[in-house]
Amino acid sequence: MEIVPLTGVAGAAFGQSRASVRAVRGEPDSAFRRGADAPLTDMYADESCVFLEYDGADLLHAIEIASPGPVTLHGVRLLGRPEDEVVGELRDAGHEVVAEEEAGSIGWALPALGVTLGGTARDTDGFESVRFCGVPTTLDAFEFFEGPEGRSGPGEAVVLPHRGIGPVRLGAGRSAMRGLLGPGIGSVPEFGAAWQDTFFSGVVLSYAADETVVRIAFTGRTSVGHDGVPLLGRPRWDVRAQATEAGLRVLDREAELVFPDAGFSVLTARDGDALPTTAVVLPAPAPPPGPATARLW
């Protein structure tokens, strides 16, 4: 499998819709969220484990291939070989290869090509995986911030249709939200918003370039309800059943319940009716392009 830098691999090009990739590759062996409020990642177990990561618009954003998958870059085999050999051959081919260290493990990146080689503790082990995306990569910048003393989160919250969740509102300023929700980690997300704050209380806020809130996610560490229906930490079928009984309109999508009249979604880690819900997201993610698959309950 040859990586075409900033483009993808055969049968999967960056920017393609999930539906069009699945039409070529077939249904994945598994689809799961890498975070409580993250888009679904499709996993294919063929020659190796291949992970296709999609952005908030359901377009292919990044690809990861696990060792010992037969993957090459400009003819250099990347996995299943000693790390020093791989790095040396890439540099001999004229590529800039820089070291990245995280949690005691050293990996290597080719920033101009959007490629990152996941590191291991010992050079002879070879790389654990290679991840590549459609844009040049930069080092992630994280900022730990503190909130006002005594502030630790929003407490119990209810959805305000199309406006917010609990005390958090779309359009609110970043500094005001930090004062309201307490400590967390600020970062630059890979796609979508310009900025993101992940609060230790379980709230994740995305901001536009002017640092106003454009997306709100409450995860399972919080309590969220809508019209008397508790939304988090319950089996998906139970949330759907109670919402339907309350007269609410619910659309069923893969690993997601959409409440279109209020503009939010309730997510699960995978597509399974018995799985507990993990996040409430407002505004609701846009429906994927292609034929409609949602069911109205």
XYZ file of C-alpha atoms in Angstrom:
297
model
C 0.000 0.000 0.000
C 1.691 3.191 -1.188
C 1.013 6.511 0.517
C 0.359 9.368 -1.891
C 1.347 12.356 0.292
C -1.461 14.807 1.079
C -3.772 12.734 -1.168
C -4.390 9.339 0.496
C -4.061 5.756 -0.729
C -5.692 3.732 -3.478
C -9.427 3.605 -2.844
C -9.429 6.335 -0.176
C -8.679 9.981 -0.970
C -8.772 12.782 1.559
C -11.942 14.834 1.236
C -14.052 11.873 0.068
C -17.315 11.255 1.860
C -17.650 8.232 4.117
C -20.417 6.914 1.853
C -18.222 7.056 -1.256
C -15.282 5.370 0.492
C -17.542 2.610 1.824
C -18.975 2.151 -1.667
C -15.451 1.245 -2.856
C -14.015 -0.551 0.199
C -17.225 -2.047 1.557
C -18.579 -1.777 5.079
C -15.865 -1.510 7.756
C -15.131 -4.320 10.185
C -15.763 -1.836 12.966
C -16.737 1.821 13.387
C -16.053 3.596 16.664
C -15.396 6.994 18.224
C -11.886 7.757 19.469
C -13.381 10.236 21.922
C -16.799 10.654 23.514
C -17.783 13.385 21.036
C -15.452 12.503 18.116
C -16.649 11.541 14.611
C -16.741 7.834 13.813
C -13.517 6.148 12.673
C -13.894 3.200 10.266
C -11.547 0.242 10.833
C -10.737 -2.322 8.141
C -8.816 -5.487 9.024
C -7.445 -6.720 5.707
C -3.658 -6.787 5.130
C -3.363 -4.908 8.398
C -5.557 -2.719 10.572
C -6.425 0.394 8.560
C -8.221 3.222 10.352
C -10.057 5.838 8.280
C -10.757 9.001 10.285
C -13.489 11.429 9.214
C -14.104 15.041 10.167
C -17.286 16.682 11.432
C -18.682 16.873 7.888
C -18.117 13.105 7.381
C -15.248 13.661 4.933
C -12.062 11.582 5.077
C -9.524 13.505 7.132
C -6.726 11.091 8.077
C -5.609 7.468 7.663
C -3.701 5.320 10.147
C -2.168 1.927 9.354
C -0.961 -0.341 12.149
C 2.202 -2.445 12.122
C 3.149 -4.661 10.369
C 1.004 -3.400 7.525
C 2.719 -3.376 4.086
C 2.789 0.401 3.661
C 5.404 2.412 1.767
C 6.229 6.066 1.147
C 8.142 6.813 -2.071
C 9.236 3.169 -2.061
C 10.450 3.130 1.567
C 8.764 0.428 3.677
C 7.685 2.120 6.915
C 6.499 -0.632 9.283
C 7.972 -3.906 10.535
C 11.583 -2.659 10.305
C 14.020 -1.025 12.773
C 13.220 2.650 13.201
C 16.750 3.889 12.465
C 16.729 2.153 9.063
C 13.403 3.745 8.117
C 14.419 7.244 9.256
C 17.781 6.945 7.515
C 16.256 5.892 4.180
C 13.681 8.686 4.311
C 16.398 11.270 4.969
C 18.567 9.818 2.219
C 15.597 10.358 -0.114
C 15.660 14.058 0.781
C 12.752 14.228 3.253
C 12.754 16.334 6.403
C 12.208 13.904 9.301
C 11.901 15.361 12.792
C 11.613 13.689 16.203
C 8.538 14.061 18.402
C 8.542 12.874 22.007
C 5.433 12.082 24.021
C 5.015 10.090 27.246
C 8.524 8.642 27.023
C 8.063 7.392 23.480
C 9.788 8.971 20.494
C 8.070 9.124 17.138
C 9.056 10.802 13.898
C 7.196 13.122 11.555
C 7.510 14.311 7.983
C 5.671 17.631 8.486
C 5.630 18.736 4.846
C 3.952 15.477 3.812
C 1.477 15.248 6.702
C 2.972 11.911 7.846
C 3.644 10.797 11.441
C 5.328 7.538 12.443
C 4.199 6.334 15.876
C 7.106 5.557 18.168
C 7.984 2.723 20.524
C 10.293 2.529 23.527
C 13.007 0.555 21.657
C 14.416 1.337 18.249
C 14.552 -2.339 17.209
C 10.786 -2.728 17.669
C 9.975 -0.676 14.603
C 7.125 1.802 14.422
C 3.728 0.868 15.800
C 1.802 2.748 13.113
C 1.879 5.425 10.467
C -0.734 8.190 10.337
C -1.120 10.648 7.467
C -3.557 13.391 6.530
C -4.358 15.777 3.707
C -2.528 18.827 5.040
C 1.027 19.460 6.303
C 1.319 18.763 10.024
C 2.503 20.998 12.835
C 3.349 20.229 16.437
C 0.253 20.232 18.618
C 0.116 23.178 21.010
C -1.638 22.536 24.324
C -2.396 25.096 27.000
C -3.414 24.138 30.525
C -5.617 26.784 32.095
C -7.123 27.286 35.531
C -10.613 28.515 36.319
C -11.871 30.639 39.199
C -11.481 28.936 42.552
C -14.523 26.843 43.425
C -15.707 26.450 39.816
C -15.603 22.839 38.653
C -18.340 22.474 36.028
C -21.898 23.237 34.957
C -23.762 20.839 37.272
C -27.014 19.395 35.951
C -27.962 20.892 32.600
C -30.844 20.936 30.136
C -30.785 21.515 26.407
C -31.974 24.910 25.203
C -33.073 24.141 21.629
C -30.680 25.570 19.028
C -29.105 27.857 21.661
C -27.081 25.948 24.205
C -26.801 23.364 26.964
C -27.180 24.424 30.575
C -25.293 27.687 31.161
C -23.308 27.384 27.898
C -24.537 29.291 24.834
C -23.572 29.274 21.183
C -21.863 32.598 20.457
C -20.522 33.009 24.014
C -16.937 34.203 24.435
C -14.062 31.897 25.308
C -12.909 33.832 28.370
C -16.431 33.846 29.798
C -16.715 30.084 29.335
C -13.406 29.473 31.103
C -14.639 31.573 33.982
C -17.840 29.561 34.091
C -16.591 26.006 33.640
C -13.265 25.921 35.457
C -9.920 24.360 34.496
C -9.081 22.430 31.346
C -6.832 22.147 28.303
C -6.880 24.481 25.298
C -5.769 23.256 21.879
C -5.946 23.761 18.118
C -8.143 20.979 16.664
C -7.141 19.175 13.494
C -10.319 20.175 11.674
C -13.455 22.244 12.026
C -13.032 25.006 14.578
C -10.145 27.410 15.095
C -9.782 26.637 18.821
C -10.985 24.076 21.340
C -11.212 23.886 25.136
C -11.587 20.520 26.868
C -12.754 21.163 30.429
C -11.959 18.675 33.173
C -15.658 18.705 34.053
C -16.429 16.856 30.793
C -17.487 19.776 28.575
C -15.785 20.327 25.200
C -16.234 23.686 23.462
C -15.173 24.596 19.917
C -14.634 28.219 18.903
C -14.548 30.268 15.726
C -11.551 32.456 14.911
C -13.086 35.272 16.994
C -13.180 32.894 20.003
C -16.952 32.556 20.172
C -18.568 29.165 20.784
C -19.684 27.314 17.637
C -20.053 23.783 19.053
C -20.955 22.442 22.493
C -20.376 18.873 23.694
C -21.321 17.569 27.133
C -19.807 14.131 27.803
C -20.743 11.347 30.195
C -19.189 13.004 33.233
C -22.054 15.504 33.270
C -25.853 15.248 33.537
C -27.946 16.548 30.627
C -31.683 16.329 29.985
C -34.264 17.521 27.468
C -37.994 17.806 28.136
C -37.654 15.523 31.131
C -35.596 12.880 29.281
C -32.127 12.131 30.781
C -29.744 11.851 27.845
C -26.363 10.598 29.077
C -25.119 7.281 30.433
C -28.217 5.308 29.401
C -28.740 2.625 26.732
C -29.516 4.249 23.406
C -32.761 2.315 23.017
C -33.904 3.609 26.403
C -33.237 7.235 25.504
C -35.046 6.795 22.182
C -38.016 5.047 23.769
C -38.513 7.649 26.478
C -38.070 10.537 24.050
C -40.606 9.030 21.659
C -43.049 8.472 24.499
C -42.633 12.149 25.419
C -43.635 13.134 21.872
C -40.154 14.143 20.721
C -39.040 13.542 17.141
C -35.884 11.383 16.960
C -33.803 10.367 13.922
C -31.659 7.236 14.254
C -28.244 7.397 12.570
C -25.146 5.261 12.968
C -24.045 5.555 16.626
C -26.196 8.686 16.989
C -29.686 9.861 17.896
C -30.634 13.204 16.351
C -33.250 15.507 17.860
C -33.871 17.735 14.804
C -36.463 20.012 16.389
C -33.982 21.041 19.093
C -30.809 20.890 16.962
C -28.712 18.444 18.991
C -27.437 14.865 18.838
C -26.813 12.129 21.399
C -23.828 9.903 20.589
C -22.683 6.374 21.419
C -19.152 4.968 21.116
C -20.283 2.457 18.490
C -23.497 1.575 16.701
C -25.319 -0.556 19.260
C -28.720 -0.025 20.826
C -27.645 -1.445 24.200
C -24.572 0.815 24.457
C -24.670 3.766 26.859
C -24.817 7.260 25.428
C -21.523 9.161 25.733
C -22.100 12.765 24.598
C -24.701 15.395 23.791
C -23.596 17.674 20.942
C -25.111 20.985 19.810
C -25.444 21.901 17.042
C -26.151 18.422 15.735
C -23.567 17.148 13.220
C -24.596 17.641 9.612
C -26.080 14.514 8.002
C -23.581 12.607 5.847
C -23.803 13.167 2.081
C -25.373 10.479 -0.036
C -28.621 8.520 0.272
C -30.545 9.142 3.467
C -30.266 6.276 5.952
C -31.951 7.784 8.977
C -35.082 6.245 10.440
C -37.840 8.306 11.967
C -39.177 7.035 15.260
